[in-house]
Tab-separated table of C-alpha atoms in Angstrom:
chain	number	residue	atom	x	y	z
K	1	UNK	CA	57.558	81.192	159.931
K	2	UNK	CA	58.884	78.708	157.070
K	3	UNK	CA	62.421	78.043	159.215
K	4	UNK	CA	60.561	77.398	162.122
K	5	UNK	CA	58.462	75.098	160.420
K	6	UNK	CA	61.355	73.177	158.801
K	7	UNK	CA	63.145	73.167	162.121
K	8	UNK	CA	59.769	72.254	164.251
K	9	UNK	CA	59.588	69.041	161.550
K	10	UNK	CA	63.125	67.582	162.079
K	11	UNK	CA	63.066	68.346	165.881
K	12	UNK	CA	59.203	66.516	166.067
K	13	UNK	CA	61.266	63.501	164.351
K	14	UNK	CA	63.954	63.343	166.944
K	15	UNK	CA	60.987	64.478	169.785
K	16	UNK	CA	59.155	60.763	168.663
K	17	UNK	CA	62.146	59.055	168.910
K	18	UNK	CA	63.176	59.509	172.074
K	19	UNK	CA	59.893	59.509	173.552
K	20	UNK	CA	59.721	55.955	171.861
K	21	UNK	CA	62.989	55.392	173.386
K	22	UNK	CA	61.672	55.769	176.998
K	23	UNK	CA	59.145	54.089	177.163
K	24	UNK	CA	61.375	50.873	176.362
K	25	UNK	CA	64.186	52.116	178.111
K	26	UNK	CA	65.250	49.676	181.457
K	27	UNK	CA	62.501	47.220	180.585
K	28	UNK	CA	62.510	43.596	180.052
K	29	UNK	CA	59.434	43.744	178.219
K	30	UNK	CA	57.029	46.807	177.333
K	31	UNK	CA	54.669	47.969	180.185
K	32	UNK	CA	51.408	47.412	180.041
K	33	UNK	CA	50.138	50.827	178.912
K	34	UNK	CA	52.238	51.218	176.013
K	35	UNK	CA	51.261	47.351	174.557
K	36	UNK	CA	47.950	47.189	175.087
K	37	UNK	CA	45.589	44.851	173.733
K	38	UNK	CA	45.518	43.463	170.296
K	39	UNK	CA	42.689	45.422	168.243
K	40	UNK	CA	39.997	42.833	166.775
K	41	UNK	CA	39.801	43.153	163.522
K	42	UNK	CA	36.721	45.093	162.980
K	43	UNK	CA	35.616	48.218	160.823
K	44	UNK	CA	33.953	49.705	164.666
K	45	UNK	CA	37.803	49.624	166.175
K	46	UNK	CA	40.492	49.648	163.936
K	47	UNK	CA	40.247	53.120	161.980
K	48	UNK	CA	37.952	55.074	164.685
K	49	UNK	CA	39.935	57.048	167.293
K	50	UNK	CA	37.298	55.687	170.086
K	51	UNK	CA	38.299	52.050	169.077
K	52	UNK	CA	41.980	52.763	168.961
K	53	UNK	CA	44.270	50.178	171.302
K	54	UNK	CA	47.296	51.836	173.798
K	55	UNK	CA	49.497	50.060	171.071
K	56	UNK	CA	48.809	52.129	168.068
K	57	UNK	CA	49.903	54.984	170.360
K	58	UNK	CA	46.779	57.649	168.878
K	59	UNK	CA	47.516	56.566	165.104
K	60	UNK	CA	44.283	55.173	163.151
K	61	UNK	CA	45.873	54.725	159.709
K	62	UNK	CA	48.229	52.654	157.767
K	63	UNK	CA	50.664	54.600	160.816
K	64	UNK	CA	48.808	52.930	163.414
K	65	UNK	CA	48.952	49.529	162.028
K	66	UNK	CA	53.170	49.512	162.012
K	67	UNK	CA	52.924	50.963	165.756
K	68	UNK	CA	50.612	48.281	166.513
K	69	UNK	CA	52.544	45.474	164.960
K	70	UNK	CA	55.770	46.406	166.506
K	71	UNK	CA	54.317	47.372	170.485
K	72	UNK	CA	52.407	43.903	169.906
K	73	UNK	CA	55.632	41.850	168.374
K	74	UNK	CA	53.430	40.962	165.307
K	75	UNK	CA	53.932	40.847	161.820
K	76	UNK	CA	57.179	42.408	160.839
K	77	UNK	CA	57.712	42.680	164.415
K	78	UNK	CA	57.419	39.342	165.570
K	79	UNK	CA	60.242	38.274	167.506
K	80	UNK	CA	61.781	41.419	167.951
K	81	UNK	CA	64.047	41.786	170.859
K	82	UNK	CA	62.425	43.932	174.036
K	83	UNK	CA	64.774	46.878	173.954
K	84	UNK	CA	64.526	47.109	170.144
K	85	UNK	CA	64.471	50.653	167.892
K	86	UNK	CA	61.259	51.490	167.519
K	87	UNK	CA	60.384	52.409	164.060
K	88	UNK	CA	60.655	56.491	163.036
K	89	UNK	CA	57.447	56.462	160.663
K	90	UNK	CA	58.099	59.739	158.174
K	91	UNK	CA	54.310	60.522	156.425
K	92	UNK	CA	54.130	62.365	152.826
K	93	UNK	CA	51.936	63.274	150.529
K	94	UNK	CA	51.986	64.627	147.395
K	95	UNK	CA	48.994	66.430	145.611
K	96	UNK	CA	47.734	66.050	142.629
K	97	UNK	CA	48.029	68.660	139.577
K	98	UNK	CA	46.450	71.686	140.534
K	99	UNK	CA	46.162	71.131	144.160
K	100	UNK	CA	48.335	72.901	146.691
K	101	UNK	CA	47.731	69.915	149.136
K	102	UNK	CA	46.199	66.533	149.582
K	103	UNK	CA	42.647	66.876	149.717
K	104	UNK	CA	41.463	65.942	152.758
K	105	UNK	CA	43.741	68.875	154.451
K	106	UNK	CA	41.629	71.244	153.034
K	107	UNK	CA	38.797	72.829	155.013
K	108	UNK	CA	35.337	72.888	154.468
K	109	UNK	CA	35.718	76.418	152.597
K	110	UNK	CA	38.371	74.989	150.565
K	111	UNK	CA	41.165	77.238	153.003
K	112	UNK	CA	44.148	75.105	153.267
K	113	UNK	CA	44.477	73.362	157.079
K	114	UNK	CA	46.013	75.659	159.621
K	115	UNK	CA	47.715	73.013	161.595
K	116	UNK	CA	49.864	72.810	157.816
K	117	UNK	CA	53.017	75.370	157.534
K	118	UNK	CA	54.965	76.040	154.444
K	119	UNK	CA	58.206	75.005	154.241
K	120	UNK	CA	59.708	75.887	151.257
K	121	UNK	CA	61.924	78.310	152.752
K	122	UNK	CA	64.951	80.473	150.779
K	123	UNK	CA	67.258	77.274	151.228
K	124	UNK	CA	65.700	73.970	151.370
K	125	UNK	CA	68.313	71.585	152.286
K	126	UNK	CA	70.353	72.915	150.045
K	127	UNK	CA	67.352	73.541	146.993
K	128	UNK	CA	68.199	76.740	145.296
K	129	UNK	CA	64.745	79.437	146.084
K	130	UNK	CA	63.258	79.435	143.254
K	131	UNK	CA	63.435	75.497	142.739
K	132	UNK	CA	62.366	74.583	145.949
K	133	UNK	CA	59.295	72.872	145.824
K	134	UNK	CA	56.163	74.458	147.112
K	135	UNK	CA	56.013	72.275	150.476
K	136	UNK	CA	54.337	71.765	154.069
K	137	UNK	CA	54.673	70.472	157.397
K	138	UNK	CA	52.683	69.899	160.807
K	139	UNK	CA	53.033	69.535	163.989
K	140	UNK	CA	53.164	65.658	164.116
K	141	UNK	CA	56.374	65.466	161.809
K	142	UNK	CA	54.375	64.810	158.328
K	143	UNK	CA	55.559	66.885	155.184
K	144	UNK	CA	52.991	67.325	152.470
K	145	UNK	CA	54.317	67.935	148.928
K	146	UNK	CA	52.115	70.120	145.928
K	147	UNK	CA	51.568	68.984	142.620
K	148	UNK	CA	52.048	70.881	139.359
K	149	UNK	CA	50.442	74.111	139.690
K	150	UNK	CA	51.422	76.238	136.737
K	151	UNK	CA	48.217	77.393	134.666
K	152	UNK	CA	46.301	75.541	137.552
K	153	UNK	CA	48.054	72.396	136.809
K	154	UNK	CA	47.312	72.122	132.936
K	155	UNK	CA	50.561	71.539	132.576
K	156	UNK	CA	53.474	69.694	134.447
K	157	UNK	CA	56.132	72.656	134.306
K	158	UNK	CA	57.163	74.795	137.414
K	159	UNK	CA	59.113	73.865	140.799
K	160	UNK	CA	56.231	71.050	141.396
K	161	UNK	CA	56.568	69.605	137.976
K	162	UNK	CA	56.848	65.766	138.120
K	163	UNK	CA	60.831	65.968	137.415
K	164	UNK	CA	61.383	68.833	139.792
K	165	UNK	CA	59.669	66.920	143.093
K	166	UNK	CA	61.926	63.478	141.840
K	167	UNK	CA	65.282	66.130	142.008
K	168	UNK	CA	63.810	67.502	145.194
K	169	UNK	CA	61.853	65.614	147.562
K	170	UNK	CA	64.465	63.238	148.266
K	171	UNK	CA	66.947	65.332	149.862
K	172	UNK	CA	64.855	66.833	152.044
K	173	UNK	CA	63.436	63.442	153.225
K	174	UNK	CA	66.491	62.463	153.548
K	175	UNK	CA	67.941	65.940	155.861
K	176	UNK	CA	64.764	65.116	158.238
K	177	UNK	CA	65.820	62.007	159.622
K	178	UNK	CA	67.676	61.927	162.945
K	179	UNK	CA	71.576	61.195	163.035
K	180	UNK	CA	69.821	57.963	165.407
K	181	UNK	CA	68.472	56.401	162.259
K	182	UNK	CA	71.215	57.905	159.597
K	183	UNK	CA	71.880	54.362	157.916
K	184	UNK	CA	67.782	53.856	157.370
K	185	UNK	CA	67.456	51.186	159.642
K	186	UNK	CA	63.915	50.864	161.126
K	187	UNK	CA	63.096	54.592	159.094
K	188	UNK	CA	59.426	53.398	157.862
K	189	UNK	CA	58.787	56.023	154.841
K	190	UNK	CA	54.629	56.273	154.146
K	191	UNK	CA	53.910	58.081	151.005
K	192	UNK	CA	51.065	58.446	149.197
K	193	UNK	CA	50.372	60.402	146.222
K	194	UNK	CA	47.713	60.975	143.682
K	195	UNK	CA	47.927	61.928	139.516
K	196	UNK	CA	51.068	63.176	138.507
K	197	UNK	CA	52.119	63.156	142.015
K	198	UNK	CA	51.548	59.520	141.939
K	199	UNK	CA	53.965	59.503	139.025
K	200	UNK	CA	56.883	61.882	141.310
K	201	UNK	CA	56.419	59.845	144.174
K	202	UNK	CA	57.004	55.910	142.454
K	203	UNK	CA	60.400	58.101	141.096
K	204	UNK	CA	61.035	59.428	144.375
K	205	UNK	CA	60.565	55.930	146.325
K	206	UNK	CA	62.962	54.265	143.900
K	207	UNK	CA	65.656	57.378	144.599
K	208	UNK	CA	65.158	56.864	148.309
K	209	UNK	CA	65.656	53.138	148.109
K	210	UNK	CA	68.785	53.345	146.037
K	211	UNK	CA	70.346	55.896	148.072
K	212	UNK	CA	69.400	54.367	152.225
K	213	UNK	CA	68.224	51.002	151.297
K	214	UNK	CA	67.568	49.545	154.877
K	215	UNK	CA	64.741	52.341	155.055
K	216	UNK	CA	61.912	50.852	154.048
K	217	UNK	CA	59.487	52.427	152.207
K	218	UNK	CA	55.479	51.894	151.598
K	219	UNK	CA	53.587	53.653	148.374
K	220	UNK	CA	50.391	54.650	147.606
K	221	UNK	CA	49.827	55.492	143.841
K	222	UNK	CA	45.902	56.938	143.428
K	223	UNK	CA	45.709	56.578	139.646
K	224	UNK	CA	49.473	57.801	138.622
K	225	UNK	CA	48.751	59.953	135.378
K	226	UNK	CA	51.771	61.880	133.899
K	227	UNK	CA	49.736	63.608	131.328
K	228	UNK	CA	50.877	64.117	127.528
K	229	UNK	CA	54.403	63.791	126.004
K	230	UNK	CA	55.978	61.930	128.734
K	231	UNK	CA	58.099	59.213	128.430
K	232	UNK	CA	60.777	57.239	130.521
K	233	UNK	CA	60.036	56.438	134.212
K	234	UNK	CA	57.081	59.121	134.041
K	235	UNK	CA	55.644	56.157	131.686
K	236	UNK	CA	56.456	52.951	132.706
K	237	UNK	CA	58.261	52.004	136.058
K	238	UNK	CA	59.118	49.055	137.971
K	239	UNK	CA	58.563	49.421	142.108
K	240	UNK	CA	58.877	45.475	142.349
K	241	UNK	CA	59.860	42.357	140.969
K	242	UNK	CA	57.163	41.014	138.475
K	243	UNK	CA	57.097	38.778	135.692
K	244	UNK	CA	56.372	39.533	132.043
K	245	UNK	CA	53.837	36.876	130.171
K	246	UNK	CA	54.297	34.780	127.703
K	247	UNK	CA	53.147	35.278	124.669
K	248	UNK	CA	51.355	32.664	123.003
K	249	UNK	CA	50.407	29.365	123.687
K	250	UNK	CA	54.235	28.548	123.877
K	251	UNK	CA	55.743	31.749	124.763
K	252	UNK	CA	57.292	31.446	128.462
K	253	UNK	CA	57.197	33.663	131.425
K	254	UNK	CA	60.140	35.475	132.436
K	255	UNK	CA	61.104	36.902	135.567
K	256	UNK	CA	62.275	40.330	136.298
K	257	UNK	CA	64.060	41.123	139.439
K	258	UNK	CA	63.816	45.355	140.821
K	259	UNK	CA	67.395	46.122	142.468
K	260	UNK	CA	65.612	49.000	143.910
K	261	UNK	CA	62.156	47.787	144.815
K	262	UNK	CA	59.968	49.467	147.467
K	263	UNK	CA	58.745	47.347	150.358
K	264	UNK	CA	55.197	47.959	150.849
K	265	UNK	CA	52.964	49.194	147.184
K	266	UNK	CA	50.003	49.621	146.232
K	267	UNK	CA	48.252	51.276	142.764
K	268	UNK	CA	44.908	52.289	142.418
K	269	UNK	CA	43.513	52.719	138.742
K	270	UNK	CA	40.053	53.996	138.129
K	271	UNK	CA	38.552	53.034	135.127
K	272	UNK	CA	37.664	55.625	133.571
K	273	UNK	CA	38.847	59.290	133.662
K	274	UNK	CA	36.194	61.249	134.077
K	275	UNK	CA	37.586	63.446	131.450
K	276	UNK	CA	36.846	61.736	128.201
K	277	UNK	CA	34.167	63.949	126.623
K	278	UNK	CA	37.510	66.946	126.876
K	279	UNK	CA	39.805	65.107	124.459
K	280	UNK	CA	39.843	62.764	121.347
K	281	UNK	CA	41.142	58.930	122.311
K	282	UNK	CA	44.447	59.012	120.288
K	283	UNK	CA	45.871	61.968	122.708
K	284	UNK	CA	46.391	60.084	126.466
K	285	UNK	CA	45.983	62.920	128.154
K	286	UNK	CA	44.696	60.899	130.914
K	287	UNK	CA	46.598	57.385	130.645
K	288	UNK	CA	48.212	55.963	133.280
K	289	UNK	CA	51.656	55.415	134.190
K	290	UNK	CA	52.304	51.695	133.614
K	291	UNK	CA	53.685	49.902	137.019
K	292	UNK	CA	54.702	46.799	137.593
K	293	UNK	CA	55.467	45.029	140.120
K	294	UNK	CA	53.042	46.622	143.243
K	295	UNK	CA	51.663	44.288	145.666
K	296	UNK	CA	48.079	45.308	145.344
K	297	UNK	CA	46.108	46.640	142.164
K	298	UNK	CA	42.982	48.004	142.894
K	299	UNK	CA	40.267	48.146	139.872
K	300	UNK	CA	37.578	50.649	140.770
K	301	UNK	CA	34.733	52.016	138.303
K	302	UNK	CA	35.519	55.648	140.002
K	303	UNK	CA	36.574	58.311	138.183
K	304	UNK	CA	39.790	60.134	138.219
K	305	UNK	CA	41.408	59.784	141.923
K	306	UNK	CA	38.560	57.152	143.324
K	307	UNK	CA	38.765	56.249	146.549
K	308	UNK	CA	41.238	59.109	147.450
K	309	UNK	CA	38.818	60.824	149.836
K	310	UNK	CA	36.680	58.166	151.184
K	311	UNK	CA	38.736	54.708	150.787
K	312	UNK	CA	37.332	51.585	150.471
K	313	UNK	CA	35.745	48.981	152.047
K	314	UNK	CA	37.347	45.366	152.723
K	315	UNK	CA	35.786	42.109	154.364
K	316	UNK	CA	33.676	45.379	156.737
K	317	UNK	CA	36.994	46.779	157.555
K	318	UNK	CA	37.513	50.348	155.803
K	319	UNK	CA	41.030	51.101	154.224
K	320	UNK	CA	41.797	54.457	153.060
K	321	UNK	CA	44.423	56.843	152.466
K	322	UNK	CA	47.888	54.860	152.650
K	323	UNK	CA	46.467	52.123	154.854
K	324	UNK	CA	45.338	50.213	151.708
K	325	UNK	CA	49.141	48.514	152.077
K	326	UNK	CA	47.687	47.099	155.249
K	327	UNK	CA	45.344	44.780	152.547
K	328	UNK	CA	46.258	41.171	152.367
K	329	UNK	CA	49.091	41.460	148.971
K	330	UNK	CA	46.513	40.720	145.610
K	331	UNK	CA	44.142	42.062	143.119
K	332	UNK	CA	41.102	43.672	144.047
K	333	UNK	CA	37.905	45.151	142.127
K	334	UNK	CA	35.331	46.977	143.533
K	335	UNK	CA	31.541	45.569	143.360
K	336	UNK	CA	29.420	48.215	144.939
K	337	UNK	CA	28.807	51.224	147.134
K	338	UNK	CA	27.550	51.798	150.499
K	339	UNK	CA	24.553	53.578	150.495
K	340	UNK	CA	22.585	53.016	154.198
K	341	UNK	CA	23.252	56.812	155.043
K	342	UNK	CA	25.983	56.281	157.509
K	343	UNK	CA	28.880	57.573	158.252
K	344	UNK	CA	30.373	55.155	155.763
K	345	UNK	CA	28.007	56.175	153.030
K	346	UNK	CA	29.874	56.603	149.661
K	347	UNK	CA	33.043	53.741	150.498
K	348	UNK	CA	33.709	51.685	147.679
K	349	UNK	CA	33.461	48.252	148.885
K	350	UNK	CA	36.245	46.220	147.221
K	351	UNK	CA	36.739	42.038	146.499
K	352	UNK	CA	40.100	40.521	145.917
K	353	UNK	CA	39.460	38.382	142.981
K	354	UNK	CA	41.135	35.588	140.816
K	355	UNK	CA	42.537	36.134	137.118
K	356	UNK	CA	39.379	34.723	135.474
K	357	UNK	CA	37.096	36.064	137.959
K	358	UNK	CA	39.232	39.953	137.335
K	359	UNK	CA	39.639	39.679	133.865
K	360	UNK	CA	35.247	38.634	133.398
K	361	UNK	CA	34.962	41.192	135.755
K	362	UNK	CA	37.028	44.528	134.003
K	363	UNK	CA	35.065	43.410	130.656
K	364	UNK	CA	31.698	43.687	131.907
K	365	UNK	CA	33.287	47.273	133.183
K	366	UNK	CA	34.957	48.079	129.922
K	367	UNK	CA	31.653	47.647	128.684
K	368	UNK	CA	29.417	50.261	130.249
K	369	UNK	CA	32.294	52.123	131.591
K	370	UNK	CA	35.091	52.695	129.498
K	371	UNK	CA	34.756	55.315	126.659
K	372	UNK	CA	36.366	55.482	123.768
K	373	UNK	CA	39.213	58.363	125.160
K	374	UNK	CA	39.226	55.614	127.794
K	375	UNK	CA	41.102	53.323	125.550
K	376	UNK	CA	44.517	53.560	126.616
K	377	UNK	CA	43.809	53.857	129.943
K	378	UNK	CA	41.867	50.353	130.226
K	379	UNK	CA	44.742	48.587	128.070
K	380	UNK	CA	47.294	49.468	130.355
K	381	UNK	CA	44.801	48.517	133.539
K	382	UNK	CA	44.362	45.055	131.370
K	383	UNK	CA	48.197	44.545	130.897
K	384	UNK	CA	49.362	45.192	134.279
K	385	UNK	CA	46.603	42.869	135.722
K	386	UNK	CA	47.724	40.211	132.866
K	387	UNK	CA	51.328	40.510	135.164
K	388	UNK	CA	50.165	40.642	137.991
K	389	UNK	CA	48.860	37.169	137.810
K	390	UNK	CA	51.545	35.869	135.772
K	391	UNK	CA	53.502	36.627	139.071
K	392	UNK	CA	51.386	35.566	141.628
K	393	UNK	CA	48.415	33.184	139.995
């Protein structure tokens, strides 16, 4: 069963290509039924499969958006030649500690999805057994990566430890990718990732980007935590050019350039853990992975992992899941929650905000949400936001 899933993913892969493929193929310009019409944007189309335009081919995420932008010649699209590539979108996900997959592909009795297959088969691309990753795939070519899951993810040992999934993932990202798209060119990588996943997958990107660096890559960090006694990358990582802040009234800015930054990024940090009554402030056990550089920081009151199962909510236009890198590039806070009993109740609605506005804004949180075991966690929210808009004003 495992084989055939690993050989149903890389033959679904070639399967989209060239059914992309023909419906360019001989034309001047696409036909009518694969553009389609632009989707307005509106929280009742884009995001609901009933509101869903010819162009984003089925696709209602962050997916949908790239399909959209390149049937429609927009965006990073615009201009493109008739006959071009279209773009082979690979999807992963990578769970958090203690969770065998990404939440929402669990079933209502907590049974793990059935259209999901395991993967991690006696040779994974060349992964010896017993270090191949626990691992899934489905039917429409996405692979979905565990997190830690020794002592029910207490700890970050075991073949989905946070160094284990960097050695990994990579190589069998890279195995699934057809011999059409071998030099990365037009290979759109979507991964999102929560916890210490979070904290594999910025290491992962950054592997993937040195190693094919036409592929272009969008992440998703849900509040990147490596947990206690980390250090290196698992601590403190660059996915982007940013620029440090001077200190001082004199001290100057200074640029730092990424060699192997990811395209598209985006890193949610709640504000508090959730988990501060279970440990003394000086430990960490839940501060964040410092990141600099991402496109988009979102600030949200949430606990632990907020806005990883219902999204958030954007000028009435609902982002969740890895479509948050379709937001505008900027800082955002949250500033309250949809309660009218819809199908949108519980959706963080979000703001992007300037640096005095963000800064007056995570005080008033610090002070009624941050506790003391909180600490670390808001000083690295405050430090990365202080960059942020040393970068980009």
């Amino acid at each position: 069963m495992a084989n055939k899933a690993l050989e149903a993913l890389k033959k679904n892969l070639q399967a989209k290509l060239d059914q992309a493929r023909k419906a360019t193929e001989g034309a001047t310009s696409l036909p009518e039924g694969v553009q389609g019409p632009l989707l307005p944007n509106s929280g009742n189309a884009r995001g609901k499969k009933e509101g869903l335009a010819h162009a984003r081919e089925g696709h209602a995420g962050r997916r949908g958006d790239i399909l959209e932008a390149f049937n429609n010649k927009t965006g990073d699209y615009k201009g493109r030649a008739d006959n071009a590539k279209p773009p082979l979108l690979i999807k992963v996900s990578i769970a958090g500690s203690g969770f065998e997959v990404w939440k929402t592909h669990k079933n209502a009795d907590k049974t793990i999805d059935t259209e999901l297959a395991r993967i991690d088969v006696p040779k994974l691309d060349g992964i010896v057994s017993d270090w191949a990753p626990q691992s899934y795939a489905n039917d429409k070519g996405d692979a979905s990566f565990s997190g830690p899951l020794v002592a029910g993810g207490l700890v970050d040992q075991g073949k989905n430890s946070i160094d284990n999934l960097a050695k990994t993932v990579p190589p069998v990202i890279l195995k699934a990718i057809p011999k059409d798209y071998k030099d990365g060119s037009n290979v759109v990588l979507i991964i999102k990732a929560h916890s210490r996943g979070a904290v594999a997958a910025s290491i992962i990107s950054k592997k993937l980007k040195s190693s094919m660096p036409k592929m272009k890559i969008e992440l998703t960090q849900f509040d990147p935590v490596p947990g206690p006694s980390q250090r290196g990358k698992k601590v403190d990582i660059a996915v982007g050019d940013y620029t440090k802040p001077g200190k001082g009234k004199k001290g100057k800015a200074k640029d730092v350039k990424t060699s192997d930054a990811v395209d598209e990024s985006t890193v949610i940090y709640s504000m508090g853990s959730g988990y501060a009554k279970l440990k003394k402030a000086d430990l960490g056990f839940f501060t964040p992975q410092r990141v600099h550089g991402a496109k988009r920081i979102i600030v949200s009151g949430q606990n632990h992992g907020g806005g990883l199962l219902k999204g958030f909510m954007y000028n009435k236009e609902k982002f969740k899941g890895a479509r948050v890198n379709s937001l505008p590039p900027g800082a955002y806070h949250d500033v309250g929650v949809i309660s009218d009993g819809g199908e949108d109740d519980g959706v963080m609605q979000i703001e992007k905000m300037t640096k005095d506005d963000f800064m007056a804004k995570l005080a008033f949180t610090d002070s009624i949400k941050v506790a003391d075991a909180d600490r670390k966690r808001y000083d690295i929210v405050r430090k990365s936001l202080e960059e942020f808009f040393a970068k980009n004003g």
